[in-house]
Amino acid sequence: MFERLEAIEEKYNHLNQELMDPQTLSNITKTTKISKEISELEETVKCYQEYKRVKVDIEEVSKMLKDKDLMDMAKEELPKLTEQQTKLQQQLEVLLIPKDPNDSKNVIVEIRGAAGGDEANIFAGDLYRMYTKYAEKHGFSVETINSIDGDAGGFTIVEFMIKGQGAYSKLKYESGSHRVQRVPVTESNGRLQTSTATVLVMPEAEDVDIEIDEKDIKVDVYRSSGCGGQGVNTTDSAVRMTHIPTGIVVTCQNERSQIKNRERALKVLKTRIYEAKLQEEEQKAGETRKNKIGTGDRAEKIRTYNYPQNRVTDHRINFTTKQLDRVMEGDLDEIIDALISEDQRRKLASDEN
């Protein structure tokens, strides 16, 4: 571990020297690339430097134990320093876990009403609102790409992009089947009902991730059937794209402009192809997928939202909070932090084995 940390610190110092070189500064592309590398290493290096400083302090304080005049002060200080060193070492172990290359990316989220008819669609709308509220709290922006309204409210399907540094690192655990237990507004007899909506979270594909030959794409334009104003519904602005080799189909109809809908549809198409590629690679990896929190499969039941008890339970990590009302207002941090911690624990355990 410490050999790796020494190598990281050496690389960090070398990059900083290179960044100061006039030839590097005159090349914007190279400067940007090096600055990004420095930024990715900085937290680990600063933590390691603090660890080394504390280690030196422990050695110095340990020597003071031999001095009668300083012994009492040393005995008081040594446990604090030892505890600090242990915490820093644990932090370094987490920082050395291989980073997911997609963590810094934007995400495209798809929510579908599943089992439960109108109530499932209403719940899909509630989840959409929950994620948009969460995005707002974290300074992320939200762009709706495609939506089909449910007859009684909510959505049969809604697709949207959440833009912001690290959006995928936070939301990648949300893929799966979300279950709600409550008395629906559509239920006249006041009976408790269980309904589900499925969530799929995908990292936005960049041009370097996926290249698509235009000859492999079939594009259809048609009149939007959704809400959005007179201009949307009276022009052939909606776009459907089909990737012929994979059969993946995406639609976009939320913009008035056909050009904008084309741009967004292509972005979603690339993302879906990239997601399929990632899933294929993970299945080949075998054990790696088993160690993940969830499979990312929409059929996997990951969470229950129980309204009568104001309770949310994440079944993957047996985590429960009695603050459903706050969760539905976008306060997801407690759940997401618990998922991140468990994911890190499993990865550390996997490395040790």
Short mmCIF file of C-alpha atoms in Angstrom, two decimals:
data_model
loop_
_atom_site.label_atom_id
_atom_site.label_comp_id
_atom_site.label_asym_id
_atom_site.label_seq_id
_atom_site.Cartn_x
_atom_site.Cartn_y
_atom_site.Cartn_z
CA MET A 1 0.00 0.00 0.00
CA PHE A 2 2.69 2.49 0.98
CA GLU A 3 4.74 1.74 -2.15
CA ARG A 4 1.66 2.69 -4.19
CA LEU A 5 1.24 5.87 -2.17
CA GLU A 6 4.89 6.84 -2.69
CA ALA A 7 4.48 6.30 -6.45
CA ILE A 8 1.29 8.42 -6.48
CA GLU A 9 3.02 11.24 -4.57
CA GLU A 10 5.99 11.13 -6.93
CA LYS A 11 3.68 11.30 -9.94
CA TYR A 12 1.76 14.18 -8.36
CA ASN A 13 4.96 16.20 -7.79
CA HIS A 14 6.18 15.45 -11.33
CA LEU A 15 2.87 16.63 -12.82
CA ASN A 16 3.01 19.87 -10.84
CA GLN A 17 6.52 20.54 -12.14
CA GLU A 18 5.41 19.76 -15.68
CA LEU A 19 2.46 22.12 -15.32
CA MET A 20 4.84 24.99 -14.54
CA ASP A 21 6.86 24.38 -17.71
CA PRO A 22 6.34 27.28 -20.19
CA GLN A 23 5.92 24.79 -23.06
CA THR A 24 3.09 23.08 -21.18
CA LEU A 25 1.41 26.37 -20.30
CA SER A 26 1.37 27.37 -23.98
CA ASN A 27 -0.62 24.22 -24.82
CA ILE A 28 -4.19 24.58 -23.49
CA THR A 29 -5.13 20.95 -24.20
CA LYS A 30 -2.08 19.60 -22.37
CA THR A 31 -2.54 22.03 -19.48
CA THR A 32 -6.16 20.94 -19.06
CA LYS A 33 -5.20 17.25 -19.16
CA ILE A 34 -2.42 17.63 -16.56
CA SER A 35 -4.60 19.81 -14.30
CA LYS A 36 -7.29 17.12 -14.34
CA GLU A 37 -4.73 14.42 -13.43
CA ILE A 38 -3.42 16.57 -10.55
CA SER A 39 -6.96 17.13 -9.29
CA GLU A 40 -7.67 13.37 -9.31
CA LEU A 41 -4.52 12.62 -7.26
CA GLU A 42 -4.64 15.58 -4.87
CA GLU A 43 -6.94 14.19 -2.16
CA THR A 44 -4.89 10.98 -1.88
CA VAL A 45 -1.57 12.84 -1.79
CA LYS A 46 -2.73 15.36 0.84
CA CYS A 47 -4.06 12.53 3.01
CA TYR A 48 -0.78 10.60 2.67
CA GLN A 49 1.27 13.67 3.54
CA GLU A 50 -0.87 14.18 6.65
CA TYR A 51 -0.39 10.51 7.53
CA LYS A 52 3.41 10.88 7.28
CA ARG A 53 3.33 14.03 9.40
CA VAL A 54 1.36 12.26 12.14
CA LYS A 55 3.73 9.29 11.97
CA VAL A 56 6.70 11.62 12.62
CA ASP A 57 4.80 13.23 15.50
CA ILE A 58 4.20 9.78 17.04
CA GLU A 59 7.91 8.99 16.82
CA GLU A 60 8.81 12.31 18.49
CA VAL A 61 6.21 11.94 21.25
CA SER A 62 7.30 8.34 21.88
CA LYS A 63 10.81 9.63 22.62
CA MET A 64 9.34 12.06 25.16
CA LEU A 65 8.15 9.06 27.23
CA LYS A 66 11.75 8.60 28.36
CA ASP A 67 11.84 12.15 29.78
CA LYS A 68 10.33 12.38 33.27
CA ASP A 69 9.38 16.03 32.79
CA LEU A 70 7.58 15.35 29.50
CA MET A 71 6.25 11.87 30.22
CA ASP A 72 2.75 12.91 31.38
CA MET A 73 2.20 15.18 28.38
CA ALA A 74 3.42 12.42 26.04
CA LYS A 75 1.06 9.85 27.60
CA GLU A 76 -1.85 12.23 27.01
CA GLU A 77 -0.86 13.10 23.43
CA LEU A 78 0.14 9.66 22.14
CA PRO A 79 -3.35 8.01 22.10
CA LYS A 80 -4.78 10.98 20.17
CA LEU A 81 -2.06 10.77 17.54
CA THR A 82 -2.39 6.99 17.27
CA GLU A 83 -6.16 7.32 16.75
CA GLN A 84 -5.58 10.00 14.09
CA GLN A 85 -3.05 7.76 12.31
CA THR A 86 -5.52 4.84 12.27
CA LYS A 87 -8.27 7.04 10.78
CA LEU A 88 -5.91 8.40 8.12
CA GLN A 89 -4.80 4.86 7.18
CA GLN A 90 -8.44 3.78 6.82
CA GLN A 91 -9.09 6.84 4.66
CA LEU A 92 -6.09 6.00 2.48
CA GLU A 93 -7.33 2.44 1.99
CA VAL A 94 -10.62 3.82 0.65
CA LEU A 95 -8.86 6.38 -1.55
CA LEU A 96 -6.79 3.60 -3.13
CA ILE A 97 -9.89 1.68 -4.26
CA PRO A 98 -9.88 1.84 -8.09
CA LYS A 99 -12.11 4.69 -9.25
CA ASP A 100 -15.08 4.03 -11.50
CA PRO A 101 -14.12 5.89 -14.71
CA ASN A 102 -17.76 6.96 -15.10
CA ASP A 103 -18.12 8.53 -11.63
CA SER A 104 -17.59 12.11 -12.77
CA LYS A 105 -20.12 11.90 -15.61
CA ASN A 106 -23.64 13.21 -16.04
CA VAL A 107 -26.42 10.65 -15.94
CA ILE A 108 -29.46 9.80 -18.01
CA VAL A 109 -32.29 8.41 -15.90
CA GLU A 110 -35.33 6.48 -17.12
CA ILE A 111 -38.32 5.87 -14.84
CA ARG A 112 -41.24 3.66 -15.87
CA GLY A 113 -44.50 2.90 -14.14
CA ALA A 114 -44.55 -0.90 -13.72
CA ALA A 115 -46.93 -3.10 -11.69
CA GLY A 116 -49.96 -1.31 -10.27
CA GLY A 117 -51.63 0.51 -13.16
CA ASP A 118 -52.39 4.20 -12.57
CA GLU A 119 -50.81 4.14 -9.10
CA ALA A 120 -47.51 2.86 -10.57
CA ASN A 121 -47.47 5.80 -12.99
CA ILE A 122 -48.26 8.26 -10.19
CA PHE A 123 -45.38 6.77 -8.17
CA ALA A 124 -43.08 7.12 -11.21
CA GLY A 125 -43.96 10.83 -11.13
CA ASP A 126 -43.17 10.97 -7.40
CA LEU A 127 -39.74 9.41 -8.01
CA TYR A 128 -39.06 11.88 -10.83
CA ARG A 129 -39.86 14.74 -8.43
CA MET A 130 -37.67 13.16 -5.72
CA TYR A 131 -34.64 12.97 -8.03
CA THR A 132 -35.14 16.50 -9.39
CA LYS A 133 -35.32 17.81 -5.80
CA TYR A 134 -32.15 15.87 -4.96
CA ALA A 135 -30.43 17.35 -8.02
CA GLU A 136 -31.42 20.89 -7.00
CA LYS A 137 -29.99 20.42 -3.50
CA HIS A 138 -26.64 19.36 -4.99
CA GLY A 139 -26.45 22.10 -7.61
CA PHE A 140 -27.10 19.70 -10.51
CA SER A 141 -29.28 20.69 -13.46
CA VAL A 142 -32.11 18.58 -14.89
CA GLU A 143 -33.23 18.33 -18.53
CA THR A 144 -36.28 16.28 -19.46
CA ILE A 145 -35.66 14.33 -22.67
CA ASN A 146 -38.84 12.35 -23.19
CA SER A 147 -42.04 11.75 -21.23
CA ILE A 148 -45.44 10.15 -21.65
CA ASP A 149 -48.03 11.24 -19.08
CA GLY A 150 -50.10 8.71 -17.16
CA ASP A 151 -53.90 8.96 -17.47
CA ALA A 152 -54.35 9.60 -13.74
CA GLY A 153 -51.11 11.56 -13.27
CA GLY A 154 -47.40 10.84 -13.16
CA PHE A 155 -45.73 9.12 -16.11
CA THR A 156 -45.85 5.83 -17.91
CA ILE A 157 -42.26 6.72 -18.80
CA VAL A 158 -40.01 9.72 -18.22
CA GLU A 159 -36.39 10.10 -19.33
CA PHE A 160 -34.21 12.95 -18.13
CA MET A 161 -30.59 14.00 -17.79
CA ILE A 162 -28.99 15.14 -14.53
CA LYS A 163 -25.91 17.25 -15.21
CA GLY A 164 -23.22 17.90 -12.63
CA GLN A 165 -19.73 16.83 -11.57
CA GLY A 166 -20.01 13.43 -9.92
CA ALA A 167 -23.71 12.87 -10.67
CA TYR A 168 -23.11 9.24 -11.62
CA SER A 169 -21.02 8.53 -8.51
CA LYS A 170 -24.07 9.45 -6.39
CA LEU A 171 -26.95 8.07 -8.44
CA LYS A 172 -25.51 4.86 -9.92
CA TYR A 173 -27.01 2.79 -7.08
CA GLU A 174 -30.59 3.82 -7.95
CA SER A 175 -31.15 1.36 -10.82
CA GLY A 176 -33.75 -1.29 -10.03
CA SER A 177 -37.35 -1.80 -9.00
CA HIS A 178 -38.73 0.69 -6.46
CA ARG A 179 -41.82 -0.46 -4.51
CA VAL A 180 -44.42 1.80 -2.89
CA GLN A 181 -46.93 0.77 -0.23
CA ARG A 182 -49.76 3.24 0.37
CA VAL A 183 -53.46 3.92 -0.12
CA PRO A 184 -53.67 5.25 -3.69
CA VAL A 185 -55.68 8.38 -4.51
CA THR A 186 -57.39 6.18 -7.11
CA GLU A 187 -58.55 3.69 -4.40
CA SER A 188 -62.09 4.46 -3.19
CA ASN A 189 -62.16 1.77 -0.46
CA GLY A 190 -59.05 3.02 1.35
CA ARG A 191 -57.13 -0.22 0.89
CA LEU A 192 -53.35 -0.37 1.06
CA GLN A 193 -51.81 -1.17 -2.32
CA THR A 194 -48.33 -2.18 -3.43
CA SER A 195 -47.12 -0.80 -6.76
CA THR A 196 -43.75 -0.55 -8.47
CA ALA A 197 -41.80 1.70 -10.78
CA THR A 198 -38.48 0.83 -12.38
CA VAL A 199 -35.46 3.12 -12.50
CA LEU A 200 -32.49 2.86 -14.86
CA VAL A 201 -29.47 5.14 -14.33
CA MET A 202 -26.86 5.33 -17.11
CA PRO A 203 -23.62 7.34 -17.35
CA GLU A 204 -23.77 9.78 -20.25
CA ALA A 205 -21.67 8.44 -23.11
CA GLU A 206 -19.01 10.79 -24.44
CA ASP A 207 -17.80 10.78 -28.03
CA VAL A 208 -14.61 8.99 -26.96
CA ASP A 209 -16.71 6.20 -25.41
CA ILE A 210 -18.91 5.34 -28.38
CA GLU A 211 -18.68 5.95 -32.10
CA ILE A 212 -21.79 5.32 -34.21
CA ASP A 213 -21.84 5.08 -37.98
CA GLU A 214 -24.69 7.24 -39.31
CA LYS A 215 -25.53 4.43 -41.75
CA ASP A 216 -26.46 2.27 -38.75
CA ILE A 217 -29.13 4.71 -37.55
CA LYS A 218 -32.73 4.84 -38.80
CA VAL A 219 -34.47 8.15 -38.00
CA ASP A 220 -38.25 8.65 -37.97
CA VAL A 221 -39.98 11.95 -37.28
CA TYR A 222 -43.59 12.25 -36.17
CA ARG A 223 -46.04 14.52 -34.40
CA SER A 224 -45.66 14.67 -30.64
CA SER A 225 -48.49 13.06 -28.68
CA GLY A 226 -47.52 14.50 -25.32
CA CYS A 227 -48.11 17.82 -23.61
CA GLY A 228 -45.90 20.76 -24.26
CA GLY A 229 -47.90 23.42 -26.01
CA GLN A 230 -49.52 23.98 -29.35
CA GLY A 231 -46.19 24.24 -31.23
CA VAL A 232 -45.12 20.77 -30.11
CA ASN A 233 -48.35 19.05 -31.02
CA THR A 234 -48.87 20.56 -34.46
CA THR A 235 -45.43 19.95 -36.00
CA ASP A 236 -43.45 16.81 -36.82
CA SER A 237 -40.83 17.60 -34.16
CA ALA A 238 -40.69 14.26 -32.31
CA VAL A 239 -37.78 11.98 -33.21
CA ARG A 240 -37.40 8.21 -33.01
CA MET A 241 -33.93 6.73 -33.55
CA THR A 242 -33.21 3.05 -34.10
CA HIS A 243 -29.70 1.61 -33.93
CA ILE A 244 -29.97 -1.16 -36.50
CA PRO A 245 -27.08 -3.43 -35.29
CA THR A 246 -28.37 -3.61 -31.69
CA GLY A 247 -32.07 -2.87 -32.16
CA ILE A 248 -31.94 -0.16 -29.49
CA VAL A 249 -34.70 2.43 -29.97
CA VAL A 250 -34.95 5.89 -28.36
CA THR A 251 -37.48 8.67 -28.73
CA CYS A 252 -37.39 12.37 -27.92
CA GLN A 253 -40.38 14.68 -28.17
CA ASN A 254 -40.09 17.24 -25.38
CA GLU A 255 -38.47 20.00 -27.44
CA ARG A 256 -40.38 22.09 -29.99
CA SER A 257 -37.41 21.92 -32.34
CA GLN A 258 -36.82 18.75 -34.35
CA ILE A 259 -33.09 19.61 -34.43
CA LYS A 260 -32.89 19.72 -30.61
CA ASN A 261 -34.87 16.50 -30.34
CA ARG A 262 -32.42 14.86 -32.78
CA GLU A 263 -29.44 16.02 -30.71
CA ARG A 264 -30.93 14.69 -27.49
CA ALA A 265 -32.09 11.44 -29.07
CA LEU A 266 -28.57 10.80 -30.41
CA LYS A 267 -27.12 11.50 -26.94
CA VAL A 268 -29.51 9.00 -25.35
CA LEU A 269 -28.85 6.43 -28.09
CA LYS A 270 -25.09 6.62 -27.49
CA THR A 271 -25.66 6.32 -23.75
CA ARG A 272 -27.86 3.23 -24.13
CA ILE A 273 -25.31 1.54 -26.41
CA TYR A 274 -22.54 2.44 -23.94
CA GLU A 275 -24.61 1.05 -21.04
CA ALA A 276 -25.12 -2.22 -22.94
CA LYS A 277 -21.37 -2.39 -23.54
CA LEU A 278 -20.65 -1.86 -19.81
CA GLN A 279 -23.15 -4.56 -18.83
CA GLU A 280 -21.52 -7.00 -21.25
CA GLU A 281 -18.05 -6.25 -19.86
CA GLU A 282 -19.27 -6.74 -16.27
CA GLN A 283 -20.87 -10.07 -17.09
CA LYS A 284 -17.57 -11.23 -18.56
CA ALA A 285 -15.84 -10.13 -15.35
CA GLY A 286 -18.10 -12.50 -13.38
CA GLU A 287 -17.01 -12.10 -9.76
CA THR A 288 -16.73 -8.33 -10.04
CA ARG A 289 -20.44 -8.12 -10.71
CA LYS A 290 -21.27 -10.32 -7.71
CA ASN A 291 -19.46 -7.90 -5.40
CA LYS A 292 -21.49 -4.93 -6.60
CA ILE A 293 -24.42 -3.52 -4.67
CA GLY A 294 -27.21 -4.67 -6.94
CA THR A 295 -26.93 -5.79 -10.53
CA GLY A 296 -28.42 -2.71 -12.13
CA ASP A 297 -31.20 -4.97 -13.40
CA ARG A 298 -34.56 -3.21 -13.48
CA ALA A 299 -36.23 -6.41 -12.24
CA GLU A 300 -34.26 -6.38 -8.97
CA LYS A 301 -36.31 -5.03 -6.06
CA ILE A 302 -34.01 -2.55 -4.34
CA ARG A 303 -36.16 -0.30 -2.16
CA THR A 304 -39.57 -0.04 -0.49
CA TYR A 305 -41.33 3.24 0.33
CA ASN A 306 -43.94 2.56 3.04
CA TYR A 307 -46.20 5.60 3.52
CA PRO A 308 -48.29 4.46 6.54
CA GLN A 309 -45.09 3.93 8.55
CA ASN A 310 -43.18 6.86 6.96
CA ARG A 311 -40.44 4.30 6.26
CA VAL A 312 -37.92 3.71 3.46
CA THR A 313 -35.98 0.43 3.35
CA ASP A 314 -33.10 -0.35 1.00
CA HIS A 315 -33.11 -4.15 0.78
CA ARG A 316 -29.57 -4.49 -0.61
CA ILE A 317 -27.92 -3.24 2.57
CA ASN A 318 -30.79 -3.71 5.08
CA PHE A 319 -30.88 0.04 5.67
CA THR A 320 -34.06 1.67 7.02
CA THR A 321 -34.95 5.27 7.74
CA LYS A 322 -38.21 6.57 9.23
CA GLN A 323 -38.04 9.80 7.23
CA LEU A 324 -39.86 8.94 4.02
CA ASP A 325 -41.42 12.41 3.91
CA ARG A 326 -37.95 13.99 3.76
CA VAL A 327 -36.64 11.40 1.30
CA MET A 328 -39.46 12.21 -1.14
CA GLU A 329 -38.39 15.88 -0.88
CA GLY A 330 -34.95 14.91 -2.21
CA ASP A 331 -33.13 14.22 1.07
CA LEU A 332 -31.47 11.06 -0.24
CA ASP A 333 -28.00 11.67 1.17
CA GLU A 334 -28.35 9.36 4.18
CA ILE A 335 -29.35 6.43 1.94
CA ILE A 336 -26.80 7.17 -0.78
CA ASP A 337 -23.95 7.63 1.74
CA ALA A 338 -24.84 4.27 3.31
CA LEU A 339 -24.75 2.62 -0.12
CA ILE A 340 -21.37 4.20 -0.94
CA SER A 341 -19.92 3.07 2.41
CA GLU A 342 -21.13 -0.50 1.91
CA ASP A 343 -19.82 -0.55 -1.66
CA GLN A 344 -16.39 0.57 -0.41
CA ARG A 345 -16.45 -2.04 2.36
CA ARG A 346 -17.18 -4.83 -0.13
CA LYS A 347 -14.44 -3.67 -2.47
CA LEU A 348 -11.91 -3.55 0.38
CA ALA A 349 -12.96 -7.04 1.48
CA SER A 350 -12.62 -8.25 -2.10
CA ASP A 351 -9.10 -6.81 -2.36
CA GLU A 352 -8.06 -8.49 0.88
CA ASN A 353 -9.26 -11.85 -0.44
#
